[in-house]
């Protein structure tokens, strides 16, 4: 695992990694170790921002991070011990047929690959409640649509690259849409409002109703 730790302003460090799987592993390791110097951890696609507490020694924090022994395989093995979020999905998305064509799978096989994968939230972004989920069946890696839709409905379940995700609200979007869910990704009456938080394990379940 290639790792580079550099200062980010005067109160944070940026851990530069190879990709989402490594980010998930490092995010889990830093949160588990919980160094006293850490105030917050913010994962992204290939980086992990580690924000230090006021007055923390960045050199000491850098040394603490460098002492961590992090392996992406450890995160995969730990999935069975993590609380799961189960999301029911009707696989009725307008791009399901195109995804089947691009992957060489039947539509039923796409659904099976999506539901039988153990996904993990790598990071959030794009909109409140949107999580980038990684770790799924590599056969589902498909490019974004050539042209984005001007409006994707809330609850649309999509694929793009190595990720799957659920649109928390209506917005433009270029992901390949394979289904829909009624699960609320963002609810201000819930604590926390986001259903999916970095590190969470997610399983999709086919809703045939």
Short mmCIF file of C-alpha atoms in Angstrom, two decimals:
data_model
loop_
_atom_site.label_atom_id
_atom_site.label_comp_id
_atom_site.label_asym_id
_atom_site.label_seq_id
_atom_site.Cartn_x
_atom_site.Cartn_y
_atom_site.Cartn_z
CA UNK A 1 0.00 0.00 0.00
CA UNK A 2 1.57 3.30 -1.12
CA UNK A 3 1.18 5.96 1.59
CA UNK A 4 2.32 9.58 1.73
CA UNK A 5 1.57 11.78 4.74
CA UNK A 6 1.94 15.52 4.23
CA UNK A 7 0.99 18.63 6.24
CA UNK A 8 -2.35 20.22 5.31
CA UNK A 9 -2.33 23.72 6.74
CA UNK A 10 -1.28 24.12 10.35
CA UNK A 11 -3.85 21.79 11.92
CA UNK A 12 -4.16 18.77 9.69
CA UNK A 13 -2.39 16.03 7.79
CA UNK A 14 -3.28 14.60 4.41
CA UNK A 15 -2.76 10.87 3.94
CA UNK A 16 -2.40 10.23 0.20
CA UNK A 17 -3.35 6.68 -0.85
CA UNK A 18 -3.80 4.52 -3.94
CA UNK A 19 -7.60 4.36 -4.01
CA UNK A 20 -10.89 3.85 -2.23
CA UNK A 21 -10.06 0.45 -0.72
CA UNK A 22 -6.98 1.90 0.93
CA UNK A 23 -8.95 4.92 2.13
CA UNK A 24 -11.51 2.63 3.78
CA UNK A 25 -8.71 0.68 5.48
CA UNK A 26 -6.97 3.79 6.76
CA UNK A 27 -10.20 5.42 7.87
CA UNK A 28 -11.05 2.33 9.93
CA UNK A 29 -7.54 2.09 11.36
CA UNK A 30 -7.32 5.73 12.42
CA UNK A 31 -10.79 5.67 14.01
CA UNK A 32 -9.97 2.42 15.83
CA UNK A 33 -6.65 3.74 17.11
CA UNK A 34 -8.26 7.08 18.02
CA UNK A 35 -5.06 8.99 18.76
CA UNK A 36 -5.62 11.75 21.32
CA UNK A 37 -4.31 14.25 18.80
CA UNK A 38 -7.14 13.59 16.29
CA UNK A 39 -10.25 15.80 16.16
CA UNK A 40 -11.77 14.57 12.91
CA UNK A 41 -11.19 12.24 9.98
CA UNK A 42 -12.49 13.06 6.49
CA UNK A 43 -12.17 10.35 3.81
CA UNK A 44 -12.22 11.06 0.06
CA UNK A 45 -11.56 9.07 -3.11
CA UNK A 46 -7.80 8.65 -2.63
CA UNK A 47 -6.99 10.73 0.44
CA UNK A 48 -7.74 10.84 4.15
CA UNK A 49 -7.73 14.20 5.88
CA UNK A 50 -6.76 13.87 9.55
CA UNK A 51 -7.62 17.02 11.49
CA UNK A 52 -5.65 17.57 14.68
CA UNK A 53 -7.04 18.85 17.95
CA UNK A 54 -6.09 22.34 19.06
CA UNK A 55 -2.54 22.37 20.33
CA UNK A 56 -1.70 18.91 19.03
CA UNK A 57 1.86 18.21 17.92
CA UNK A 58 1.65 17.46 14.18
CA UNK A 59 5.04 15.74 14.23
CA UNK A 60 3.82 13.38 16.96
CA UNK A 61 0.57 12.78 15.08
CA UNK A 62 2.53 12.03 11.92
CA UNK A 63 4.60 9.50 13.83
CA UNK A 64 1.44 7.92 15.27
CA UNK A 65 -0.04 7.54 11.80
CA UNK A 66 3.16 6.10 10.39
CA UNK A 67 3.17 3.49 13.16
CA UNK A 68 -0.23 2.13 12.12
CA UNK A 69 -0.19 -1.22 10.38
CA UNK A 70 -2.95 -0.96 7.82
CA UNK A 71 -3.97 -3.59 5.30
CA UNK A 72 -7.03 -3.38 3.02
CA UNK A 73 -7.56 -7.13 3.57
CA UNK A 74 -8.11 -6.48 7.28
CA UNK A 75 -11.10 -4.29 6.47
CA UNK A 76 -12.65 -6.94 4.23
CA UNK A 77 -12.21 -9.52 6.97
CA UNK A 78 -13.76 -7.16 9.52
CA UNK A 79 -16.93 -6.68 7.47
CA UNK A 80 -18.61 -9.65 9.13
CA UNK A 81 -18.24 -7.98 12.53
CA UNK A 82 -19.59 -4.59 11.46
CA UNK A 83 -23.18 -3.43 11.78
CA UNK A 84 -24.89 -3.63 8.41
CA UNK A 85 -27.27 -1.26 6.71
CA UNK A 86 -29.76 -3.15 4.56
CA UNK A 87 -31.33 -1.28 1.66
CA UNK A 88 -34.29 -2.78 -0.26
CA UNK A 89 -34.09 -2.05 -3.99
CA UNK A 90 -36.47 -2.55 -6.89
CA UNK A 91 -34.20 -3.26 -9.83
CA UNK A 92 -36.18 -1.24 -12.34
CA UNK A 93 -33.58 1.33 -13.37
CA UNK A 94 -33.57 2.64 -16.94
CA UNK A 95 -29.90 1.65 -17.44
CA UNK A 96 -30.15 -1.93 -16.16
CA UNK A 97 -30.23 -3.31 -19.70
CA UNK A 98 -27.21 -1.22 -20.74
CA UNK A 99 -25.26 -2.33 -17.67
CA UNK A 100 -26.03 -5.94 -18.55
CA UNK A 101 -24.78 -5.35 -22.09
CA UNK A 102 -21.57 -3.61 -20.93
CA UNK A 103 -20.74 -6.27 -18.35
CA UNK A 104 -21.69 -9.28 -20.46
CA UNK A 105 -24.10 -10.37 -17.74
CA UNK A 106 -27.82 -10.93 -17.89
CA UNK A 107 -30.01 -8.43 -16.05
CA UNK A 108 -30.68 -11.08 -13.39
CA UNK A 109 -26.93 -11.63 -13.01
CA UNK A 110 -26.37 -7.89 -12.55
CA UNK A 111 -28.97 -7.87 -9.79
CA UNK A 112 -27.43 -10.94 -8.21
CA UNK A 113 -23.93 -9.42 -8.30
CA UNK A 114 -25.23 -6.19 -6.77
CA UNK A 115 -27.16 -7.91 -3.97
CA UNK A 116 -24.55 -10.53 -3.18
CA UNK A 117 -21.74 -8.00 -2.79
CA UNK A 118 -20.70 -6.61 0.58
CA UNK A 119 -20.37 -2.89 0.01
CA UNK A 120 -18.70 -0.42 2.31
CA UNK A 121 -19.09 3.35 2.42
CA UNK A 122 -15.72 4.77 1.40
CA UNK A 123 -16.63 8.44 1.71
CA UNK A 124 -19.48 10.90 1.36
CA UNK A 125 -19.93 13.83 -0.94
CA UNK A 126 -21.75 15.31 -3.91
CA UNK A 127 -24.88 15.93 -1.79
CA UNK A 128 -25.85 15.47 1.88
CA UNK A 129 -26.50 11.79 2.44
CA UNK A 130 -24.71 10.55 -0.67
CA UNK A 131 -22.20 7.79 0.02
CA UNK A 132 -19.68 6.35 -2.39
CA UNK A 133 -19.84 2.58 -1.78
CA UNK A 134 -16.98 0.37 -2.85
CA UNK A 135 -15.95 -3.27 -2.53
CA UNK A 136 -18.58 -4.74 -4.83
CA UNK A 137 -18.29 -7.36 -7.55
CA UNK A 138 -15.64 -6.09 -10.01
CA UNK A 139 -17.83 -7.22 -12.91
CA UNK A 140 -20.08 -4.27 -12.08
CA UNK A 141 -17.40 -1.67 -12.83
CA UNK A 142 -18.99 0.39 -15.60
CA UNK A 143 -18.32 3.91 -16.88
CA UNK A 144 -20.59 6.84 -16.25
CA UNK A 145 -23.17 7.59 -18.94
CA UNK A 146 -21.82 9.49 -21.93
CA UNK A 147 -24.31 12.25 -21.19
CA UNK A 148 -25.63 13.08 -17.74
CA UNK A 149 -29.32 13.31 -17.01
CA UNK A 150 -30.57 16.74 -15.99
CA UNK A 151 -32.71 15.16 -13.27
CA UNK A 152 -32.26 11.88 -11.42
CA UNK A 153 -35.00 11.13 -8.88
CA UNK A 154 -34.32 10.66 -5.18
CA UNK A 155 -33.81 7.01 -4.35
CA UNK A 156 -32.23 6.10 -7.69
CA UNK A 157 -29.54 3.42 -7.27
CA UNK A 158 -26.61 3.77 -9.62
CA UNK A 159 -23.23 2.43 -10.66
CA UNK A 160 -20.16 4.37 -11.82
CA UNK A 161 -16.61 3.05 -11.95
CA UNK A 162 -15.96 0.94 -8.87
CA UNK A 163 -18.77 2.63 -6.92
CA UNK A 164 -22.44 2.20 -6.29
CA UNK A 165 -24.61 4.81 -4.57
CA UNK A 166 -28.11 6.08 -3.90
CA UNK A 167 -29.19 9.58 -4.89
CA UNK A 168 -30.49 11.20 -1.68
CA UNK A 169 -32.50 13.82 -3.57
CA UNK A 170 -33.43 14.79 -7.11
CA UNK A 171 -30.40 16.17 -8.91
CA UNK A 172 -28.50 15.97 -12.19
CA UNK A 173 -26.42 12.83 -12.51
CA UNK A 174 -24.45 10.64 -14.88
CA UNK A 175 -24.40 7.30 -13.07
CA UNK A 176 -25.88 4.16 -14.63
CA UNK A 177 -29.24 3.73 -12.91
CA UNK A 178 -30.17 0.13 -12.11
CA UNK A 179 -32.87 0.49 -9.47
CA UNK A 180 -34.80 2.52 -6.95
CA UNK A 181 -35.25 2.46 -3.19
CA UNK A 182 -37.60 4.17 -0.79
CA UNK A 183 -34.94 4.24 1.95
CA UNK A 184 -34.23 7.82 3.05
CA UNK A 185 -30.54 8.59 2.66
CA UNK A 186 -30.84 11.94 4.46
CA UNK A 187 -33.37 12.76 7.17
CA UNK A 188 -32.93 15.80 9.40
CA UNK A 189 -35.27 14.22 11.96
CA UNK A 190 -32.81 11.34 12.37
CA UNK A 191 -29.60 11.40 14.42
CA UNK A 192 -27.34 11.28 12.53
CA UNK A 193 -29.26 12.48 9.44
CA UNK A 194 -27.17 10.42 7.02
CA UNK A 195 -28.17 6.75 6.71
CA UNK A 196 -24.76 5.88 5.27
CA UNK A 197 -21.60 7.03 7.03
CA UNK A 198 -17.98 6.27 6.10
CA UNK A 199 -17.02 2.75 7.11
CA UNK A 200 -20.58 1.39 7.20
CA UNK A 201 -21.21 -2.01 5.62
CA UNK A 202 -24.15 -2.06 3.21
CA UNK A 203 -26.13 -4.87 1.64
CA UNK A 204 -28.73 -4.34 -1.07
CA UNK A 205 -31.76 -6.63 -1.00
CA UNK A 206 -34.05 -7.11 -3.98
CA UNK A 207 -37.57 -5.80 -3.35
CA UNK A 208 -39.98 -7.67 -5.62
CA UNK A 209 -43.11 -5.90 -4.33
#
